[in-house]
mmCIF file with all atom_site columns, C-alpha atoms in Angstrom:
data_model
loop_
_atom_site.group_PDB
_atom_site.id
_atom_site.type_symbol
_atom_site.label_atom_id
_atom_site.label_alt_id
_atom_site.label_comp_id
_atom_site.label_asym_id
_atom_site.label_entity_id
_atom_site.label_seq_id
_atom_site.pdbx_PDB_ins_code
_atom_site.Cartn_x
_atom_site.Cartn_y
_atom_site.Cartn_z
_atom_site.occupancy
_atom_site.B_iso_or_equiv
_atom_site.pdbx_formal_charge
_atom_site.auth_seq_id
_atom_site.auth_comp_id
_atom_site.auth_asym_id
_atom_site.auth_atom_id
_atom_site.pdbx_PDB_model_num
ATOM 1   C CA . ALA A 1 1   ? 17.154  0.195   3.016   1.00 0.00 ? 1   ALA A CA 1
ATOM 2   C CA . GLN A 1 2   ? 14.313  1.927   4.749   1.00 0.00 ? 2   GLN A CA 1
ATOM 3   C CA . THR A 1 3   ? 12.263  0.055   7.313   1.00 0.00 ? 3   THR A CA 1
ATOM 4   C CA . VAL A 1 4   ? 8.892   0.865   8.818   1.00 0.00 ? 4   VAL A CA 1
ATOM 5   C CA . THR A 1 5   ? 7.859   -0.611  12.158  1.00 0.00 ? 5   THR A CA 1
ATOM 6   C CA . GLN A 1 6   ? 4.366   -0.804  13.594  1.00 0.00 ? 6   GLN A CA 1
ATOM 7   C CA . SER A 1 7   ? 4.732   -2.284  17.045  1.00 0.00 ? 7   SER A CA 1
ATOM 8   C CA . GLN A 1 8   ? 1.027   -2.802  17.745  1.00 0.00 ? 8   GLN A CA 1
ATOM 9   C CA . PRO A 1 9   ? -0.418  -5.718  15.748  1.00 0.00 ? 9   PRO A CA 1
ATOM 10  C CA . GLU A 1 10  ? -3.872  -5.104  17.221  1.00 0.00 ? 10  GLU A CA 1
ATOM 11  C CA . MET A 1 11  ? -5.617  -2.325  19.107  1.00 0.00 ? 11  MET A CA 1
ATOM 12  C CA . SER A 1 12  ? -9.118  -1.569  20.242  1.00 0.00 ? 12  SER A CA 1
ATOM 13  C CA . VAL A 1 13  ? -10.972 1.599   21.135  1.00 0.00 ? 13  VAL A CA 1
ATOM 14  C CA . GLN A 1 14  ? -14.390 2.448   22.474  1.00 0.00 ? 14  GLN A CA 1
ATOM 15  C CA . GLU A 1 15  ? -16.667 4.284   20.112  1.00 0.00 ? 15  GLU A CA 1
ATOM 16  C CA . ALA A 1 16  ? -16.295 8.077   20.497  1.00 0.00 ? 16  ALA A CA 1
ATOM 17  C CA . GLU A 1 17  ? -12.932 7.708   22.247  1.00 0.00 ? 17  GLU A CA 1
ATOM 18  C CA . THR A 1 18  ? -9.462  8.585   20.958  1.00 0.00 ? 18  THR A CA 1
ATOM 19  C CA . VAL A 1 19  ? -6.804  6.097   19.913  1.00 0.00 ? 19  VAL A CA 1
ATOM 20  C CA . THR A 1 20  ? -3.198  6.485   18.791  1.00 0.00 ? 20  THR A CA 1
ATOM 21  C CA . LEU A 1 21  ? -1.440  4.077   16.440  1.00 0.00 ? 21  LEU A CA 1
ATOM 22  C CA . SER A 1 22  ? 2.352   4.013   16.535  1.00 0.00 ? 22  SER A CA 1
ATOM 23  C CA . CYS A 1 23  ? 4.831   3.958   13.692  1.00 0.00 ? 23  CYS A CA 1
ATOM 24  C CA . THR A 1 24  ? 8.584   4.347   13.596  1.00 0.00 ? 24  THR A CA 1
ATOM 25  C CA . TYR A 1 25  ? 10.860  4.319   10.585  1.00 0.00 ? 25  TYR A CA 1
ATOM 26  C CA . ASP A 1 26  ? 14.502  4.146   9.811   1.00 0.00 ? 26  ASP A CA 1
ATOM 27  C CA . THR A 1 27  ? 16.111  6.219   7.060   1.00 0.00 ? 27  THR A CA 1
ATOM 28  C CA . SER A 1 28  ? 19.236  8.165   6.243   1.00 0.00 ? 28  SER A CA 1
ATOM 29  C CA . GLU A 1 29  ? 17.391  10.440  3.832   1.00 0.00 ? 29  GLU A CA 1
ATOM 30  C CA . SER A 1 30  ? 16.475  13.986  4.737   1.00 0.00 ? 30  SER A CA 1
ATOM 31  C CA . ASP A 1 31  ? 13.609  14.447  2.284   1.00 0.00 ? 31  ASP A CA 1
ATOM 32  C CA . TYR A 1 32  ? 10.785  11.951  2.359   1.00 0.00 ? 32  TYR A CA 1
ATOM 33  C CA . TYR A 1 33  ? 7.060   11.423  2.775   1.00 0.00 ? 33  TYR A CA 1
ATOM 34  C CA . LEU A 1 34  ? 5.077   9.475   5.338   1.00 0.00 ? 34  LEU A CA 1
ATOM 35  C CA . PHE A 1 35  ? 1.617   8.028   4.909   1.00 0.00 ? 35  PHE A CA 1
ATOM 36  C CA . TRP A 1 36  ? -1.151  6.263   6.764   1.00 0.00 ? 36  TRP A CA 1
ATOM 37  C CA . TYR A 1 37  ? -3.399  4.006   4.701   1.00 0.00 ? 37  TYR A CA 1
ATOM 38  C CA . LYS A 1 38  ? -6.585  2.315   5.861   1.00 0.00 ? 38  LYS A CA 1
ATOM 39  C CA . GLN A 1 39  ? -7.730  -1.101  4.646   1.00 0.00 ? 39  GLN A CA 1
ATOM 40  C CA . PRO A 1 40  ? -11.353 -1.866  5.612   1.00 0.00 ? 40  PRO A CA 1
ATOM 41  C CA . PRO A 1 41  ? -12.885 -5.337  5.258   1.00 0.00 ? 41  PRO A CA 1
ATOM 42  C CA . SER A 1 42  ? -13.671 -4.495  1.639   1.00 0.00 ? 42  SER A CA 1
ATOM 43  C CA . ARG A 1 43  ? -9.866  -4.774  1.129   1.00 0.00 ? 43  ARG A CA 1
ATOM 44  C CA . GLN A 1 44  ? -9.480  -1.580  -0.881  1.00 0.00 ? 44  GLN A CA 1
ATOM 45  C CA . MET A 1 45  ? -6.795  0.552   0.706   1.00 0.00 ? 45  MET A CA 1
ATOM 46  C CA . ILE A 1 46  ? -7.360  4.264   0.909   1.00 0.00 ? 46  ILE A CA 1
ATOM 47  C CA . LEU A 1 47  ? -5.090  7.104   1.940   1.00 0.00 ? 47  LEU A CA 1
ATOM 48  C CA . VAL A 1 48  ? -5.897  8.548   5.351   1.00 0.00 ? 48  VAL A CA 1
ATOM 49  C CA . ILE A 1 49  ? -3.208  11.189  5.737   1.00 0.00 ? 49  ILE A CA 1
ATOM 50  C CA . ARG A 1 50  ? 0.155   12.256  4.321   1.00 0.00 ? 50  ARG A CA 1
ATOM 51  C CA . GLN A 1 51  ? 3.059   14.159  5.884   1.00 0.00 ? 51  GLN A CA 1
ATOM 52  C CA . GLU A 1 52  ? 5.974   15.841  4.144   1.00 0.00 ? 52  GLU A CA 1
ATOM 53  C CA . ALA A 1 53  ? 9.148   15.508  6.166   1.00 0.00 ? 53  ALA A CA 1
ATOM 54  C CA . TYR A 1 54  ? 10.226  19.083  5.454   1.00 0.00 ? 54  TYR A CA 1
ATOM 55  C CA . LYS A 1 55  ? 7.056   20.429  7.048   1.00 0.00 ? 55  LYS A CA 1
ATOM 56  C CA . GLN A 1 56  ? 7.191   20.876  10.789  1.00 0.00 ? 56  GLN A CA 1
ATOM 57  C CA . GLN A 1 57  ? 3.450   21.262  11.119  1.00 0.00 ? 57  GLN A CA 1
ATOM 58  C CA . ASN A 1 58  ? 1.602   18.019  11.778  1.00 0.00 ? 58  ASN A CA 1
ATOM 59  C CA . ALA A 1 59  ? -0.898  17.016  9.109   1.00 0.00 ? 59  ALA A CA 1
ATOM 60  C CA . THR A 1 60  ? -4.589  16.797  9.984   1.00 0.00 ? 60  THR A CA 1
ATOM 61  C CA . GLU A 1 61  ? -7.610  15.478  8.101   1.00 0.00 ? 61  GLU A CA 1
ATOM 62  C CA . ASN A 1 62  ? -10.845 15.934  10.023  1.00 0.00 ? 62  ASN A CA 1
ATOM 63  C CA . ARG A 1 63  ? -10.744 13.407  12.912  1.00 0.00 ? 63  ARG A CA 1
ATOM 64  C CA . PHE A 1 64  ? -7.320  12.109  11.878  1.00 0.00 ? 64  PHE A CA 1
ATOM 65  C CA . SER A 1 65  ? -4.078  13.764  12.864  1.00 0.00 ? 65  SER A CA 1
ATOM 66  C CA . VAL A 1 66  ? -0.455  12.777  13.127  1.00 0.00 ? 66  VAL A CA 1
ATOM 67  C CA . ASN A 1 67  ? 2.321   13.396  15.603  1.00 0.00 ? 67  ASN A CA 1
ATOM 68  C CA . PHE A 1 68  ? 5.452   13.655  13.477  1.00 0.00 ? 68  PHE A CA 1
ATOM 69  C CA . GLN A 1 69  ? 8.702   13.631  15.416  1.00 0.00 ? 69  GLN A CA 1
ATOM 70  C CA . LYS A 1 70  ? 11.444  13.812  12.795  1.00 0.00 ? 70  LYS A CA 1
ATOM 71  C CA . ALA A 1 71  ? 14.392  13.497  15.150  1.00 0.00 ? 71  ALA A CA 1
ATOM 72  C CA . ALA A 1 72  ? 12.881  10.457  16.806  1.00 0.00 ? 72  ALA A CA 1
ATOM 73  C CA . LYS A 1 73  ? 11.723  9.060   13.429  1.00 0.00 ? 73  LYS A CA 1
ATOM 74  C CA . SER A 1 74  ? 8.258   8.591   14.790  1.00 0.00 ? 74  SER A CA 1
ATOM 75  C CA . PHE A 1 75  ? 4.953   9.082   12.970  1.00 0.00 ? 75  PHE A CA 1
ATOM 76  C CA . SER A 1 76  ? 1.876   8.204   15.021  1.00 0.00 ? 76  SER A CA 1
ATOM 77  C CA . LEU A 1 77  ? -1.746  8.462   13.920  1.00 0.00 ? 77  LEU A CA 1
ATOM 78  C CA . LYS A 1 78  ? -4.397  9.808   16.264  1.00 0.00 ? 78  LYS A CA 1
ATOM 79  C CA . ILE A 1 79  ? -8.041  9.067   15.584  1.00 0.00 ? 79  ILE A CA 1
ATOM 80  C CA . SER A 1 80  ? -10.448 11.231  17.550  1.00 0.00 ? 80  SER A CA 1
ATOM 81  C CA . ASP A 1 81  ? -14.115 10.491  18.193  1.00 0.00 ? 81  ASP A CA 1
ATOM 82  C CA . SER A 1 82  ? -13.693 6.945   16.883  1.00 0.00 ? 82  SER A CA 1
ATOM 83  C CA . GLN A 1 83  ? -16.513 5.587   14.770  1.00 0.00 ? 83  GLN A CA 1
ATOM 84  C CA . LEU A 1 84  ? -17.518 2.030   13.898  1.00 0.00 ? 84  LEU A CA 1
ATOM 85  C CA . GLY A 1 85  ? -16.417 2.703   10.329  1.00 0.00 ? 85  GLY A CA 1
ATOM 86  C CA . ASP A 1 86  ? -12.862 3.306   11.528  1.00 0.00 ? 86  ASP A CA 1
ATOM 87  C CA . ALA A 1 87  ? -12.442 -0.419  12.205  1.00 0.00 ? 87  ALA A CA 1
ATOM 88  C CA . ALA A 1 88  ? -9.807  -1.563  9.715   1.00 0.00 ? 88  ALA A CA 1
ATOM 89  C CA . MET A 1 89  ? -6.172  -2.437  9.178   1.00 0.00 ? 89  MET A CA 1
ATOM 90  C CA . TYR A 1 90  ? -3.973  0.629   9.243   1.00 0.00 ? 90  TYR A CA 1
ATOM 91  C CA . PHE A 1 91  ? -0.650  0.684   7.440   1.00 0.00 ? 91  PHE A CA 1
ATOM 92  C CA . CYS A 1 92  ? 2.106   3.208   7.929   1.00 0.00 ? 92  CYS A CA 1
ATOM 93  C CA . GLY A 1 93  ? 4.182   3.921   4.825   1.00 0.00 ? 93  GLY A CA 1
ATOM 94  C CA . TYR A 1 94  ? 7.446   5.646   3.898   1.00 0.00 ? 94  TYR A CA 1
ATOM 95  C CA . SER A 1 95  ? 8.647   6.955   0.551   1.00 0.00 ? 95  SER A CA 1
ATOM 96  C CA . GLY A 1 96  ? 11.842  8.779   -0.231  1.00 0.00 ? 96  GLY A CA 1
ATOM 97  C CA . ALA A 1 97  ? 11.402  11.990  -2.188  1.00 0.00 ? 97  ALA A CA 1
ATOM 98  C CA . GLY A 1 98  ? 13.317  10.579  -5.142  1.00 0.00 ? 98  GLY A CA 1
ATOM 99  C CA . SER A 1 99  ? 11.844  7.100   -5.016  1.00 0.00 ? 99  SER A CA 1
ATOM 100 C CA . TYR A 1 100 ? 8.864   5.424   -6.640  1.00 0.00 ? 100 TYR A CA 1
ATOM 101 C CA . GLN A 1 101 ? 8.782   2.823   -3.903  1.00 0.00 ? 101 GLN A CA 1
ATOM 102 C CA . LEU A 1 102 ? 6.464   3.058   -0.901  1.00 0.00 ? 102 LEU A CA 1
ATOM 103 C CA . THR A 1 103 ? 7.565   0.836   1.986   1.00 0.00 ? 103 THR A CA 1
ATOM 104 C CA . PHE A 1 104 ? 4.855   -0.285  4.376   1.00 0.00 ? 104 PHE A CA 1
ATOM 105 C CA . GLY A 1 105 ? 4.835   -1.482  7.957   1.00 0.00 ? 105 GLY A CA 1
ATOM 106 C CA . LYS A 1 106 ? 3.168   -4.747  8.927   1.00 0.00 ? 106 LYS A CA 1
ATOM 107 C CA . GLY A 1 107 ? -0.064  -3.065  9.904   1.00 0.00 ? 107 GLY A CA 1
ATOM 108 C CA . THR A 1 108 ? -2.217  -2.526  12.988  1.00 0.00 ? 108 THR A CA 1
ATOM 109 C CA . LYS A 1 109 ? -5.691  -4.015  13.189  1.00 0.00 ? 109 LYS A CA 1
ATOM 110 C CA . LEU A 1 110 ? -8.025  -1.550  14.865  1.00 0.00 ? 110 LEU A CA 1
ATOM 111 C CA . SER A 1 111 ? -11.296 -2.699  16.409  1.00 0.00 ? 111 SER A CA 1
ATOM 112 C CA . VAL A 1 112 ? -13.963 -0.228  17.499  1.00 0.00 ? 112 VAL A CA 1
ATOM 113 C CA . ILE A 1 113 ? -16.158 -1.337  20.382  1.00 0.00 ? 113 ILE A CA 1
ATOM 114 C CA . PRO A 1 114 ? -19.741 -0.013  20.367  1.00 0.00 ? 114 PRO A CA 1
ATOM 115 C CA . ASP B 2 1   ? -15.097 7.926   -9.715  1.00 0.00 ? 1   ASP B CA 1
ATOM 116 C CA . VAL B 2 2   ? -11.497 6.879   -10.243 1.00 0.00 ? 2   VAL B CA 1
ATOM 117 C CA . LYS B 2 3   ? -10.848 3.195   -10.417 1.00 0.00 ? 3   LYS B CA 1
ATOM 118 C CA . VAL B 2 4   ? -8.212  0.539   -10.245 1.00 0.00 ? 4   VAL B CA 1
ATOM 119 C CA . THR B 2 5   ? -9.783  -2.728  -11.296 1.00 0.00 ? 5   THR B CA 1
ATOM 120 C CA . GLN B 2 6   ? -8.333  -6.162  -10.681 1.00 0.00 ? 6   GLN B CA 1
ATOM 121 C CA . SER B 2 7   ? -9.771  -8.838  -12.897 1.00 0.00 ? 7   SER B CA 1
ATOM 122 C CA . SER B 2 8   ? -10.485 -11.431 -10.205 1.00 0.00 ? 8   SER B CA 1
ATOM 123 C CA . ARG B 2 9   ? -11.387 -11.159 -6.556  1.00 0.00 ? 9   ARG B CA 1
ATOM 124 C CA . TYR B 2 10  ? -10.661 -14.819 -5.842  1.00 0.00 ? 10  TYR B CA 1
ATOM 125 C CA . LEU B 2 11  ? -8.568  -17.244 -7.860  1.00 0.00 ? 11  LEU B CA 1
ATOM 126 C CA . VAL B 2 12  ? -7.664  -20.892 -7.318  1.00 0.00 ? 12  VAL B CA 1
ATOM 127 C CA . LYS B 2 13  ? -4.829  -22.436 -9.316  1.00 0.00 ? 13  LYS B CA 1
ATOM 128 C CA . ARG B 2 14  ? -2.790  -25.608 -9.340  1.00 0.00 ? 14  ARG B CA 1
ATOM 129 C CA . THR B 2 15  ? 0.918   -25.870 -8.641  1.00 0.00 ? 15  THR B CA 1
ATOM 130 C CA . GLY B 2 16  ? 2.904   -25.406 -11.817 1.00 0.00 ? 16  GLY B CA 1
ATOM 131 C CA . GLU B 2 17  ? 0.222   -23.459 -13.664 1.00 0.00 ? 17  GLU B CA 1
ATOM 132 C CA . LYS B 2 18  ? 1.009   -20.153 -15.344 1.00 0.00 ? 18  LYS B CA 1
ATOM 133 C CA . VAL B 2 19  ? -1.080  -17.459 -13.711 1.00 0.00 ? 19  VAL B CA 1
ATOM 134 C CA . PHE B 2 20  ? -1.967  -14.001 -14.978 1.00 0.00 ? 20  PHE B CA 1
ATOM 135 C CA . LEU B 2 21  ? -3.271  -11.295 -12.661 1.00 0.00 ? 21  LEU B CA 1
ATOM 136 C CA . GLU B 2 22  ? -4.614  -8.302  -14.506 1.00 0.00 ? 22  GLU B CA 1
ATOM 137 C CA . CYS B 2 23  ? -4.953  -4.720  -13.347 1.00 0.00 ? 23  CYS B CA 1
ATOM 138 C CA . VAL B 2 24  ? -6.499  -1.793  -15.209 1.00 0.00 ? 24  VAL B CA 1
ATOM 139 C CA . GLN B 2 25  ? -6.660  1.848   -14.140 1.00 0.00 ? 25  GLN B CA 1
ATOM 140 C CA . ASP B 2 26  ? -8.751  4.596   -15.687 1.00 0.00 ? 26  ASP B CA 1
ATOM 141 C CA . MET B 2 27  ? -6.898  7.606   -14.277 1.00 0.00 ? 27  MET B CA 1
ATOM 142 C CA . ASP B 2 28  ? -4.176  7.920   -16.942 1.00 0.00 ? 28  ASP B CA 1
ATOM 143 C CA . HIS B 2 29  ? -1.578  7.249   -14.253 1.00 0.00 ? 29  HIS B CA 1
ATOM 144 C CA . GLU B 2 30  ? 2.028   6.747   -15.253 1.00 0.00 ? 30  GLU B CA 1
ATOM 145 C CA . ASN B 2 31  ? 3.015   4.591   -12.275 1.00 0.00 ? 31  ASN B CA 1
ATOM 146 C CA . MET B 2 32  ? 1.637   1.161   -11.488 1.00 0.00 ? 32  MET B CA 1
ATOM 147 C CA . PHE B 2 33  ? 2.554   -1.283  -8.753  1.00 0.00 ? 33  PHE B CA 1
ATOM 148 C CA . TRP B 2 34  ? 2.029   -4.860  -7.652  1.00 0.00 ? 34  TRP B CA 1
ATOM 149 C CA . TYR B 2 35  ? 2.122   -5.627  -3.934  1.00 0.00 ? 35  TYR B CA 1
ATOM 150 C CA . ARG B 2 36  ? 1.730   -8.866  -2.090  1.00 0.00 ? 36  ARG B CA 1
ATOM 151 C CA . GLN B 2 37  ? -0.035  -8.858  1.304   1.00 0.00 ? 37  GLN B CA 1
ATOM 152 C CA . ASP B 2 38  ? 0.457   -11.617 3.873   1.00 0.00 ? 38  ASP B CA 1
ATOM 153 C CA . PRO B 2 39  ? -0.753  -11.697 7.504   1.00 0.00 ? 39  PRO B CA 1
ATOM 154 C CA . GLY B 2 40  ? 1.942   -10.457 9.833   1.00 0.00 ? 40  GLY B CA 1
ATOM 155 C CA . LEU B 2 41  ? 4.145   -9.316  6.959   1.00 0.00 ? 41  LEU B CA 1
ATOM 156 C CA . GLY B 2 42  ? 2.205   -6.328  5.667   1.00 0.00 ? 42  GLY B CA 1
ATOM 157 C CA . LEU B 2 43  ? 2.534   -5.246  2.051   1.00 0.00 ? 43  LEU B CA 1
ATOM 158 C CA . ARG B 2 44  ? 5.651   -6.026  0.076   1.00 0.00 ? 44  ARG B CA 1
ATOM 159 C CA . LEU B 2 45  ? 6.407   -4.601  -3.337  1.00 0.00 ? 45  LEU B CA 1
ATOM 160 C CA . ILE B 2 46  ? 6.887   -7.148  -6.107  1.00 0.00 ? 46  ILE B CA 1
ATOM 161 C CA . TYR B 2 47  ? 7.324   -4.963  -9.207  1.00 0.00 ? 47  TYR B CA 1
ATOM 162 C CA . PHE B 2 48  ? 6.482   -1.491  -10.380 1.00 0.00 ? 48  PHE B CA 1
ATOM 163 C CA . SER B 2 49  ? 6.350   0.366   -13.659 1.00 0.00 ? 49  SER B CA 1
ATOM 164 C CA . TYR B 2 50  ? 6.744   4.099   -14.253 1.00 0.00 ? 50  TYR B CA 1
ATOM 165 C CA . ASP B 2 51  ? 6.016   4.019   -17.984 1.00 0.00 ? 51  ASP B CA 1
ATOM 166 C CA . VAL B 2 52  ? 4.782   1.741   -20.746 1.00 0.00 ? 52  VAL B CA 1
ATOM 167 C CA . LYS B 2 53  ? 7.188   -1.150  -21.281 1.00 0.00 ? 53  LYS B CA 1
ATOM 168 C CA . MET B 2 54  ? 9.256   -0.061  -18.293 1.00 0.00 ? 54  MET B CA 1
ATOM 169 C CA . LYS B 2 55  ? 9.530   -2.176  -15.175 1.00 0.00 ? 55  LYS B CA 1
ATOM 170 C CA . GLU B 2 56  ? 11.558  -2.235  -12.012 1.00 0.00 ? 56  GLU B CA 1
ATOM 171 C CA . LYS B 2 57  ? 11.992  -4.933  -9.408  1.00 0.00 ? 57  LYS B CA 1
ATOM 172 C CA . GLY B 2 58  ? 10.664  -4.350  -5.949  1.00 0.00 ? 58  GLY B CA 1
ATOM 173 C CA . ASP B 2 59  ? 11.608  -6.173  -2.774  1.00 0.00 ? 59  ASP B CA 1
ATOM 174 C CA . ILE B 2 60  ? 10.383  -9.672  -3.681  1.00 0.00 ? 60  ILE B CA 1
ATOM 175 C CA . PRO B 2 61  ? 10.452  -10.185 -7.480  1.00 0.00 ? 61  PRO B CA 1
ATOM 176 C CA . GLU B 2 62  ? 11.550  -13.821 -7.439  1.00 0.00 ? 62  GLU B CA 1
ATOM 177 C CA . GLY B 2 63  ? 9.051   -16.110 -9.121  1.00 0.00 ? 63  GLY B CA 1
ATOM 178 C CA . TYR B 2 64  ? 7.168   -13.220 -10.741 1.00 0.00 ? 64  TYR B CA 1
ATOM 179 C CA . SER B 2 65  ? 7.308   -11.211 -13.922 1.00 0.00 ? 65  SER B CA 1
ATOM 180 C CA . VAL B 2 66  ? 5.232   -8.283  -15.203 1.00 0.00 ? 66  VAL B CA 1
ATOM 181 C CA . SER B 2 67  ? 4.034   -6.814  -18.444 1.00 0.00 ? 67  SER B CA 1
ATOM 182 C CA . ARG B 2 68  ? 2.961   -3.295  -19.300 1.00 0.00 ? 68  ARG B CA 1
ATOM 183 C CA . GLU B 2 69  ? 2.109   -3.020  -22.973 1.00 0.00 ? 69  GLU B CA 1
ATOM 184 C CA . LYS B 2 70  ? -0.449  -0.259  -22.494 1.00 0.00 ? 70  LYS B CA 1
ATOM 185 C CA . LYS B 2 71  ? -0.484  2.616   -20.054 1.00 0.00 ? 71  LYS B CA 1
ATOM 186 C CA . GLU B 2 72  ? -3.691  1.567   -18.362 1.00 0.00 ? 72  GLU B CA 1
ATOM 187 C CA . ARG B 2 73  ? -2.865  -2.119  -17.888 1.00 0.00 ? 73  ARG B CA 1
ATOM 188 C CA . PHE B 2 74  ? -0.273  -3.819  -15.691 1.00 0.00 ? 74  PHE B CA 1
ATOM 189 C CA . SER B 2 75  ? -0.138  -7.598  -15.533 1.00 0.00 ? 75  SER B CA 1
ATOM 190 C CA . LEU B 2 76  ? 1.532   -9.787  -12.934 1.00 0.00 ? 76  LEU B CA 1
ATOM 191 C CA . ILE B 2 77  ? 2.641   -13.210 -14.149 1.00 0.00 ? 77  ILE B CA 1
ATOM 192 C CA . LEU B 2 78  ? 3.454   -16.265 -12.095 1.00 0.00 ? 78  LEU B CA 1
ATOM 193 C CA . GLU B 2 79  ? 5.385   -18.407 -14.555 1.00 0.00 ? 79  GLU B CA 1
ATOM 194 C CA . SER B 2 80  ? 4.964   -21.604 -12.526 1.00 0.00 ? 80  SER B CA 1
ATOM 195 C CA . ALA B 2 81  ? 2.748   -21.126 -9.512  1.00 0.00 ? 81  ALA B CA 1
ATOM 196 C CA . SER B 2 82  ? 3.873   -22.563 -6.205  1.00 0.00 ? 82  SER B CA 1
ATOM 197 C CA . THR B 2 83  ? 2.050   -22.977 -2.903  1.00 0.00 ? 83  THR B CA 1
ATOM 198 C CA . ASN B 2 84  ? 4.187   -20.275 -1.274  1.00 0.00 ? 84  ASN B CA 1
ATOM 199 C CA . GLN B 2 85  ? 2.666   -17.798 -3.712  1.00 0.00 ? 85  GLN B CA 1
ATOM 200 C CA . THR B 2 86  ? -0.722  -18.211 -2.080  1.00 0.00 ? 86  THR B CA 1
ATOM 201 C CA . SER B 2 87  ? -1.441  -14.658 -0.987  1.00 0.00 ? 87  SER B CA 1
ATOM 202 C CA . MET B 2 88  ? -3.453  -11.470 -1.482  1.00 0.00 ? 88  MET B CA 1
ATOM 203 C CA . TYR B 2 89  ? -2.207  -9.450  -4.447  1.00 0.00 ? 89  TYR B CA 1
ATOM 204 C CA . LEU B 2 90  ? -2.874  -5.727  -4.572  1.00 0.00 ? 90  LEU B CA 1
ATOM 205 C CA . CYS B 2 91  ? -2.443  -3.507  -7.599  1.00 0.00 ? 91  CYS B CA 1
ATOM 206 C CA . ALA B 2 92  ? -1.988  0.247   -7.254  1.00 0.00 ? 92  ALA B CA 1
ATOM 207 C CA . SER B 2 93  ? -1.399  3.256   -9.466  1.00 0.00 ? 93  SER B CA 1
ATOM 208 C CA . SER B 2 94  ? -0.260  6.854   -9.040  1.00 0.00 ? 94  SER B CA 1
ATOM 209 C CA . HIS B 2 95  ? 0.492   9.977   -11.023 1.00 0.00 ? 95  HIS B CA 1
ATOM 210 C CA . LEU B 2 96  ? 3.931   10.628  -12.433 1.00 0.00 ? 96  LEU B CA 1
ATOM 211 C CA . GLY B 2 97  ? 6.196   11.713  -9.654  1.00 0.00 ? 97  GLY B CA 1
ATOM 212 C CA . GLN B 2 98  ? 8.115   10.181  -6.880  1.00 0.00 ? 98  GLN B CA 1
ATOM 213 C CA . GLY B 2 99  ? 7.761   10.026  -3.171  1.00 0.00 ? 99  GLY B CA 1
ATOM 214 C CA . LYS B 2 100 ? 4.804   12.238  -2.532  1.00 0.00 ? 100 LYS B CA 1
ATOM 215 C CA . GLU B 2 101 ? 2.250   10.699  -4.827  1.00 0.00 ? 101 GLU B CA 1
ATOM 216 C CA . LYS B 2 102 ? -0.888  9.117   -3.396  1.00 0.00 ? 102 LYS B CA 1
ATOM 217 C CA . LEU B 2 103 ? -1.471  5.491   -4.348  1.00 0.00 ? 103 LEU B CA 1
ATOM 218 C CA . PHE B 2 104 ? -4.858  4.322   -5.599  1.00 0.00 ? 104 PHE B CA 1
ATOM 219 C CA . PHE B 2 105 ? -5.474  0.654   -4.911  1.00 0.00 ? 105 PHE B CA 1
ATOM 220 C CA . GLY B 2 106 ? -7.610  -2.075  -6.390  1.00 0.00 ? 106 GLY B CA 1
ATOM 221 C CA . SER B 2 107 ? -9.660  -4.415  -4.207  1.00 0.00 ? 107 SER B CA 1
ATOM 222 C CA . GLY B 2 108 ? -7.133  -7.199  -4.359  1.00 0.00 ? 108 GLY B CA 1
ATOM 223 C CA . THR B 2 109 ? -7.008  -10.735 -5.721  1.00 0.00 ? 109 THR B CA 1
ATOM 224 C CA . GLN B 2 110 ? -6.880  -13.552 -3.189  1.00 0.00 ? 110 GLN B CA 1
ATOM 225 C CA . LEU B 2 111 ? -4.875  -16.268 -4.921  1.00 0.00 ? 111 LEU B CA 1
ATOM 226 C CA . SER B 2 112 ? -4.800  -19.823 -3.643  1.00 0.00 ? 112 SER B CA 1
ATOM 227 C CA . VAL B 2 113 ? -2.288  -22.236 -5.162  1.00 0.00 ? 113 VAL B CA 1
ATOM 228 C CA . LEU B 2 114 ? -3.113  -25.874 -4.423  1.00 0.00 ? 114 LEU B CA 1
#
C-alpha cells in the first residue's frame, strides 16, 4: 500500500517570505500523480498543484511550485511571497495512474505572520 | 460555479442512531468519495463510487455503508452511530478517470456522536 508522509505538523512564515512544505511517499508504481491540496478555515479543500510522475519538469502555479525528486520519492511545495490568505492546512496526496483512490498525508498547518 | 454540497455543516447524534450524510454534486461527475478527517490523522478514504449503484471500500469502511442511486448523489450511512465516529466527513467528486483527476470537495460535515 502507498503511504504519504508529511513530517511537519505545523509551520510558520512571515508575510512576503518563502516557505517549503515537505512530503515523501512510498510506492512501487512507476506511473502516478502527486497533489497538494489546501484546506482554509472554511474547510473546503481546493487543489493547489498537481504533478505527473512521468514529467521531469516541476509543476508551477503562480506563487506555488513543487520540487519533485522521483528517485528520492520526495514532493515538496514551495510558496513564494506568502500572503495572509495562504494560512491553511496543506495536504500532500498520491494517486496511482490506474487507481481511483487518492491517499493523503496527515497535513501541515501553515501560519502566516503579518 | 461548480459545487459539491453536503447537507449539514454540523450534526449531533446519539449513540446507536442511524445517521445519513448526504452529498450532491452538480458537475455530472462519475466518481464520488467519502473521506473522514481527524486531527493528526489526515484524510482517510471510507468508500468511493465510480458509477451509479457501484461502490468500493476504501481504507476504513467498517461501521459505514454507502448508497448511490443517482449519479449526482452519494450518501454515507452510519448504521449504528458510535462515539468513535465523531469526526469531520468530507465528500468529493471527480470526472471519470483514474489517478490524475482533480477532486472537488464539499465543505464538510462535523459529526458529533454523544
